[in-house]
């Protein structure tokens, strides 16, 4: 296959960590679990261990559907509300002590409203994404956080949030290429995560392994 046809195959991580739908892979030292799983399906039981969620979901309908395309799927959705309603339903199912979500300007108000249906306290900070794009970091919890994330970049906010919240287990419903997972496991925290695309989850496993993680299929 030519390089351009191969652009969504995410390097050779999947050759090393060929995770597939229906499998759980684990990181042995932290008892972390990873599965290729659609958040529209009932969650794997291990996701319930998360007492903190940190998640960077798709920000718009176009973004949701671009990830469907990248997954070589045709399960497109027609309304972003369908996506975030399901995302927040799964936050409610996990019922963590605290939940951080990243979102762009277009839907920050809807995310704020949905977070407020689950948590008594919602805080919103203006942050950056890839050091240049405006982003909003939302935190839902039972008490407000005293830390001010204003101006922080999304490369740092998962680590900062995990350090500040000191959870026993961090959950991510859109694990992607593993920023939250690496941030948690680097702090010796348990991580549990799902991700739609096996190739993207393999990148996460590869990164965790390169940081000294002991990865194997359960
Ligand atoms: C913005 S990216 C996450 C970026 C992540 N922080 C990282 O380090 O790569 C959003 C992720 O959500 C995943 N995703 C999209 N729809 C999903 C679904 N229905 N279920 C689970 N994951 C989904 C995408 O495949 C993508 O990897």
CSV table of C-alpha atoms and ligand atoms in Angstrom, one decimal:
chain,number,residue,atom,x,y,z
A,1,UNK,CA,0.0,0.0,0.0
A,2,UNK,CA,1.3,3.5,-0.8
A,3,UNK,CA,2.2,5.8,2.0
A,4,UNK,CA,-0.8,8.1,1.2
A,5,UNK,CA,-3.3,5.2,1.3
A,6,UNK,CA,-1.7,4.2,4.6
A,7,UNK,CA,-2.0,7.6,6.3
A,8,UNK,CA,-4.6,6.4,8.9
A,9,UNK,CA,-2.8,3.3,9.9
A,10,UNK,CA,-0.7,5.1,12.6
A,11,UNK,CA,2.7,3.7,12.0
A,12,UNK,CA,3.7,0.2,13.0
A,13,UNK,CA,2.2,0.2,16.5
A,14,UNK,CA,-0.6,-2.3,15.6
A,15,UNK,CA,2.0,-4.8,14.4
A,16,UNK,CA,3.5,-4.8,17.9
A,17,UNK,CA,0.2,-4.6,19.8
A,18,UNK,CA,-2.5,-6.1,17.5
A,19,UNK,CA,-5.5,-5.3,19.7
A,20,UNK,CA,-8.9,-6.2,18.3
A,21,UNK,CA,-12.5,-5.6,19.1
A,22,UNK,CA,-13.6,-7.9,22.0
A,23,UNK,CA,-10.1,-8.1,23.6
A,24,UNK,CA,-8.9,-6.5,26.8
A,25,UNK,CA,-5.2,-5.7,27.0
A,26,UNK,CA,-3.6,-4.8,30.3
A,27,UNK,CA,-0.6,-3.0,31.7
A,28,UNK,CA,0.5,-5.3,34.5
A,29,UNK,CA,2.3,-2.9,36.9
A,30,UNK,CA,-0.6,-0.5,37.3
A,31,UNK,CA,-3.4,-3.0,36.6
A,32,UNK,CA,-4.6,-0.8,33.7
A,33,UNK,CA,-7.0,-2.1,31.1
A,34,UNK,CA,-7.6,-1.1,27.5
A,35,UNK,CA,-10.3,-2.2,25.0
A,36,UNK,CA,-11.4,-1.3,21.5
A,37,UNK,CA,-15.0,-0.4,22.2
A,38,UNK,CA,-17.7,2.0,20.9
A,39,UNK,CA,-19.0,4.2,23.6
A,40,UNK,CA,-22.5,3.6,22.2
A,41,UNK,CA,-22.3,0.1,23.5
A,42,UNK,CA,-22.6,-1.0,27.1
A,43,UNK,CA,-19.2,-0.3,28.8
A,44,UNK,CA,-16.8,-3.1,29.9
A,45,UNK,CA,-17.0,-3.7,33.6
A,46,UNK,CA,-13.4,-2.4,34.2
A,47,UNK,CA,-14.5,1.1,33.2
A,48,UNK,CA,-16.5,1.3,36.4
A,49,UNK,CA,-13.3,1.5,38.4
A,50,UNK,CA,-12.6,5.1,37.3
A,51,UNK,CA,-13.0,7.5,40.1
A,52,UNK,CA,-11.8,10.3,37.8
A,53,UNK,CA,-12.6,10.7,34.1
A,54,UNK,CA,-10.3,12.7,31.9
A,55,UNK,CA,-11.5,12.7,28.2
A,56,UNK,CA,-10.9,14.7,25.0
A,57,UNK,CA,-13.8,13.6,22.9
A,58,UNK,CA,-14.5,14.7,19.3
A,59,UNK,CA,-15.6,18.4,19.4
A,60,UNK,CA,-18.0,18.6,16.5
A,61,UNK,CA,-20.2,16.4,14.3
A,62,UNK,CA,-17.6,16.7,11.5
A,63,UNK,CA,-14.9,15.5,14.0
A,64,UNK,CA,-17.0,12.5,15.1
A,65,UNK,CA,-17.6,11.4,11.6
A,66,UNK,CA,-13.9,11.9,10.6
A,67,UNK,CA,-13.0,9.4,13.3
A,68,UNK,CA,-15.7,7.0,11.8
A,69,UNK,CA,-14.0,7.4,8.4
A,70,UNK,CA,-10.5,6.9,9.9
A,71,UNK,CA,-11.8,3.7,11.5
A,72,UNK,CA,-12.9,2.4,8.0
A,73,UNK,CA,-16.5,2.3,9.3
A,74,UNK,CA,-19.7,3.7,7.8
A,75,UNK,CA,-21.5,4.2,11.2
A,76,UNK,CA,-21.9,7.9,10.6
A,77,UNK,CA,-24.1,10.0,12.9
A,78,UNK,CA,-26.2,12.9,11.8
A,79,UNK,CA,-26.4,15.0,15.0
A,80,UNK,CA,-23.7,15.9,17.4
A,81,UNK,CA,-26.2,15.9,20.2
A,82,UNK,CA,-26.6,12.2,19.8
A,83,UNK,CA,-22.9,11.8,20.4
A,84,UNK,CA,-22.6,14.0,23.5
A,85,UNK,CA,-25.8,12.7,25.0
A,86,UNK,CA,-24.3,9.2,24.9
A,87,UNK,CA,-20.9,10.5,26.2
A,88,UNK,CA,-22.6,12.1,29.2
A,89,UNK,CA,-24.8,9.0,29.7
A,90,UNK,CA,-21.6,6.9,30.0
A,91,UNK,CA,-20.1,9.5,32.4
A,92,UNK,CA,-23.2,9.0,34.6
A,93,UNK,CA,-22.8,5.2,34.4
A,94,UNK,CA,-19.2,5.4,35.5
A,95,UNK,CA,-20.2,7.9,38.2
A,96,UNK,CA,-16.7,9.2,39.0
A,97,UNK,CA,-15.9,11.6,41.8
A,98,UNK,CA,-14.6,14.1,39.3
A,99,UNK,CA,-14.8,14.5,35.5
A,100,UNK,CA,-12.6,16.6,33.1
A,101,UNK,CA,-13.7,17.1,29.5
A,102,UNK,CA,-12.0,19.1,26.8
A,103,UNK,CA,-14.2,20.8,24.2
A,104,UNK,CA,-14.1,23.6,21.6
A,105,UNK,CA,-16.0,26.8,21.6
A,106,UNK,CA,-18.9,25.6,19.4
A,107,UNK,CA,-20.3,23.2,22.0
A,108,UNK,CA,-18.9,24.4,25.3
A,109,UNK,CA,-22.3,25.7,26.5
A,110,UNK,CA,-24.0,22.3,25.8
A,111,UNK,CA,-21.2,20.5,27.6
A,112,UNK,CA,-21.5,22.9,30.6
A,113,UNK,CA,-25.3,22.2,30.8
A,114,UNK,CA,-24.8,18.4,30.5
A,115,UNK,CA,-22.0,18.4,33.1
A,116,UNK,CA,-24.3,20.4,35.5
A,117,UNK,CA,-27.0,17.6,35.3
A,118,UNK,CA,-24.5,15.1,36.8
A,119,UNK,CA,-22.3,17.3,39.1
A,120,UNK,CA,-23.2,20.1,41.6
A,121,UNK,CA,-20.1,22.1,40.6
A,122,UNK,CA,-18.9,22.8,37.1
A,123,UNK,CA,-15.8,24.9,36.3
A,124,UNK,CA,-14.6,26.0,32.9
A,125,UNK,CA,-11.1,27.3,32.0
A,126,UNK,CA,-9.8,28.6,28.7
A,127,UNK,CA,-6.9,26.5,27.6
A,128,UNK,CA,-5.1,25.7,24.4
A,129,UNK,CA,-5.0,22.7,22.1
A,130,UNK,CA,-1.7,21.8,20.4
A,131,UNK,CA,-0.4,25.1,21.9
A,132,UNK,CA,-2.4,27.3,19.5
A,133,UNK,CA,-6.1,26.4,19.1
A,134,UNK,CA,-8.5,27.7,21.7
A,135,UNK,CA,-10.0,25.0,23.9
A,136,UNK,CA,-12.1,24.8,27.0
A,137,UNK,CA,-11.4,22.5,29.9
A,138,UNK,CA,-14.5,21.6,32.0
A,139,UNK,CA,-14.4,20.0,35.4
A,140,UNK,CA,-17.5,18.5,37.0
A,141,UNK,CA,-17.2,17.6,40.7
A,142,UNK,CA,-18.8,17.7,44.1
A,143,UNK,CA,-16.5,20.4,45.4
A,144,UNK,CA,-14.8,23.1,43.2
A,145,UNK,CA,-11.1,22.7,42.4
A,146,UNK,CA,-8.8,25.5,43.7
A,147,UNK,CA,-6.3,25.0,40.8
A,148,UNK,CA,-6.6,27.5,37.9
A,149,UNK,CA,-5.9,25.8,34.5
A,150,UNK,CA,-6.3,29.0,32.5
A,151,UNK,CA,-3.8,29.1,29.7
A,152,UNK,CA,-2.5,25.6,30.2
A,153,UNK,CA,-2.1,23.4,27.1
A,154,UNK,CA,-3.8,20.1,26.5
A,155,UNK,CA,-0.5,18.3,26.4
A,156,UNK,CA,-0.1,19.2,30.1
A,157,UNK,CA,-3.7,19.4,31.4
A,158,UNK,CA,-4.2,15.6,31.9
A,159,UNK,CA,-1.0,15.3,34.0
A,160,UNK,CA,-1.9,18.4,36.0
A,161,UNK,CA,-5.4,17.3,36.6
A,162,UNK,CA,-4.3,13.8,37.7
A,163,UNK,CA,-1.7,15.3,40.0
A,164,UNK,CA,-4.2,17.7,41.5
A,165,UNK,CA,-7.1,15.2,42.0
A,166,UNK,CA,-5.0,12.2,43.1
A,167,UNK,CA,-7.5,9.5,41.9
A,168,UNK,CA,-7.1,5.8,42.4
A,169,UNK,CA,-8.1,5.1,38.8
A,170,UNK,CA,-8.4,7.4,35.7
A,171,UNK,CA,-11.0,6.5,33.0
A,172,UNK,CA,-11.0,7.7,29.4
A,173,UNK,CA,-14.0,7.1,27.1
A,174,UNK,CA,-12.1,8.3,24.0
A,175,UNK,CA,-8.5,7.1,24.7
A,176,UNK,CA,-7.2,7.9,21.2
A,177,UNK,CA,-3.4,7.9,21.1
A,178,UNK,CA,-3.0,7.9,24.8
A,179,UNK,CA,-2.3,11.3,26.3
A,180,UNK,CA,-4.5,10.5,29.3
A,181,UNK,CA,-3.3,6.9,29.6
A,182,UNK,CA,0.4,7.9,29.5
A,183,UNK,CA,-0.2,10.8,32.0
A,184,UNK,CA,-1.9,8.4,34.4
A,185,UNK,CA,0.5,5.5,34.2
A,186,UNK,CA,3.5,7.8,34.3
A,187,UNK,CA,2.2,8.8,37.8
A,188,UNK,CA,1.8,5.2,38.7
A,189,UNK,CA,-2.0,5.4,38.6
A,190,UNK,CA,-4.4,2.8,37.3
A,191,UNK,CA,-5.9,3.7,33.9
A,192,UNK,CA,-9.0,2.2,32.2
A,193,UNK,CA,-9.9,3.2,28.7
A,194,UNK,CA,-11.9,2.5,25.6
A,195,UNK,CA,-11.3,3.6,22.0
A,196,UNK,CA,-13.2,3.1,18.8
A,197,UNK,CA,-10.2,2.6,16.5
A,198,UNK,CA,-7.8,-0.4,17.1
A,199,UNK,CA,-5.0,1.4,15.3
A,200,UNK,CA,-5.2,4.4,17.6
A,201,UNK,CA,-5.4,2.2,20.7
A,202,UNK,CA,-2.3,0.3,19.5
A,203,UNK,CA,-0.5,3.7,19.4
A,204,UNK,CA,-1.5,4.1,23.1
A,205,UNK,CA,-0.2,0.7,24.0
A,206,UNK,CA,3.1,1.3,22.2
A,207,UNK,CA,3.6,4.7,24.0
A,208,UNK,CA,2.8,3.1,27.4
A,209,UNK,CA,5.3,0.3,26.6
A,210,UNK,CA,8.0,2.8,25.6
A,211,UNK,CA,7.5,4.5,29.0
A,212,UNK,CA,8.3,1.2,30.7
A,213,UNK,CA,4.8,-0.3,30.8
A,214,UNK,CA,4.4,-4.1,30.8
A,215,UNK,CA,1.7,-4.7,28.2
A,216,UNK,CA,0.0,-8.0,27.3
A,217,UNK,CA,-3.3,-9.3,26.1
A,218,UNK,CA,-5.5,-10.5,29.0
B,1,LIG,C1,-9.8,14.0,20.0
B,1,LIG,S1,-9.4,12.3,19.9
B,1,LIG,C2,-8.7,11.9,21.5
B,1,LIG,C3,-7.3,12.4,21.6
B,1,LIG,C4,-6.6,11.8,22.8
B,1,LIG,N1,-6.5,12.7,23.9
B,1,LIG,C5,-5.2,11.4,22.4
B,1,LIG,O1,-4.3,11.4,23.2
B,1,LIG,O2,-5.1,10.9,21.2
B,1,LIG,C6,-11.0,11.5,20.1
B,1,LIG,C7,-10.9,10.0,20.1
B,1,LIG,O3,-12.3,9.5,20.3
B,1,LIG,C8,-12.4,8.4,19.5
B,1,LIG,N2,-13.8,8.1,19.3
B,1,LIG,C9,-14.6,8.7,18.4
B,1,LIG,N3,-15.9,8.1,18.5
B,1,LIG,C10,-15.8,7.2,19.5
B,1,LIG,C11,-16.8,6.3,20.0
B,1,LIG,N4,-18.0,6.2,19.5
B,1,LIG,N5,-16.4,5.4,21.0
B,1,LIG,C12,-15.1,5.5,21.5
B,1,LIG,N6,-14.2,6.3,21.0
B,1,LIG,C13,-14.5,7.2,20.0
B,1,LIG,C14,-11.6,8.7,18.2
B,1,LIG,O4,-11.3,7.5,17.5
B,1,LIG,C15,-10.5,9.4,18.7
B,1,LIG,O5,-9.4,8.6,19.0
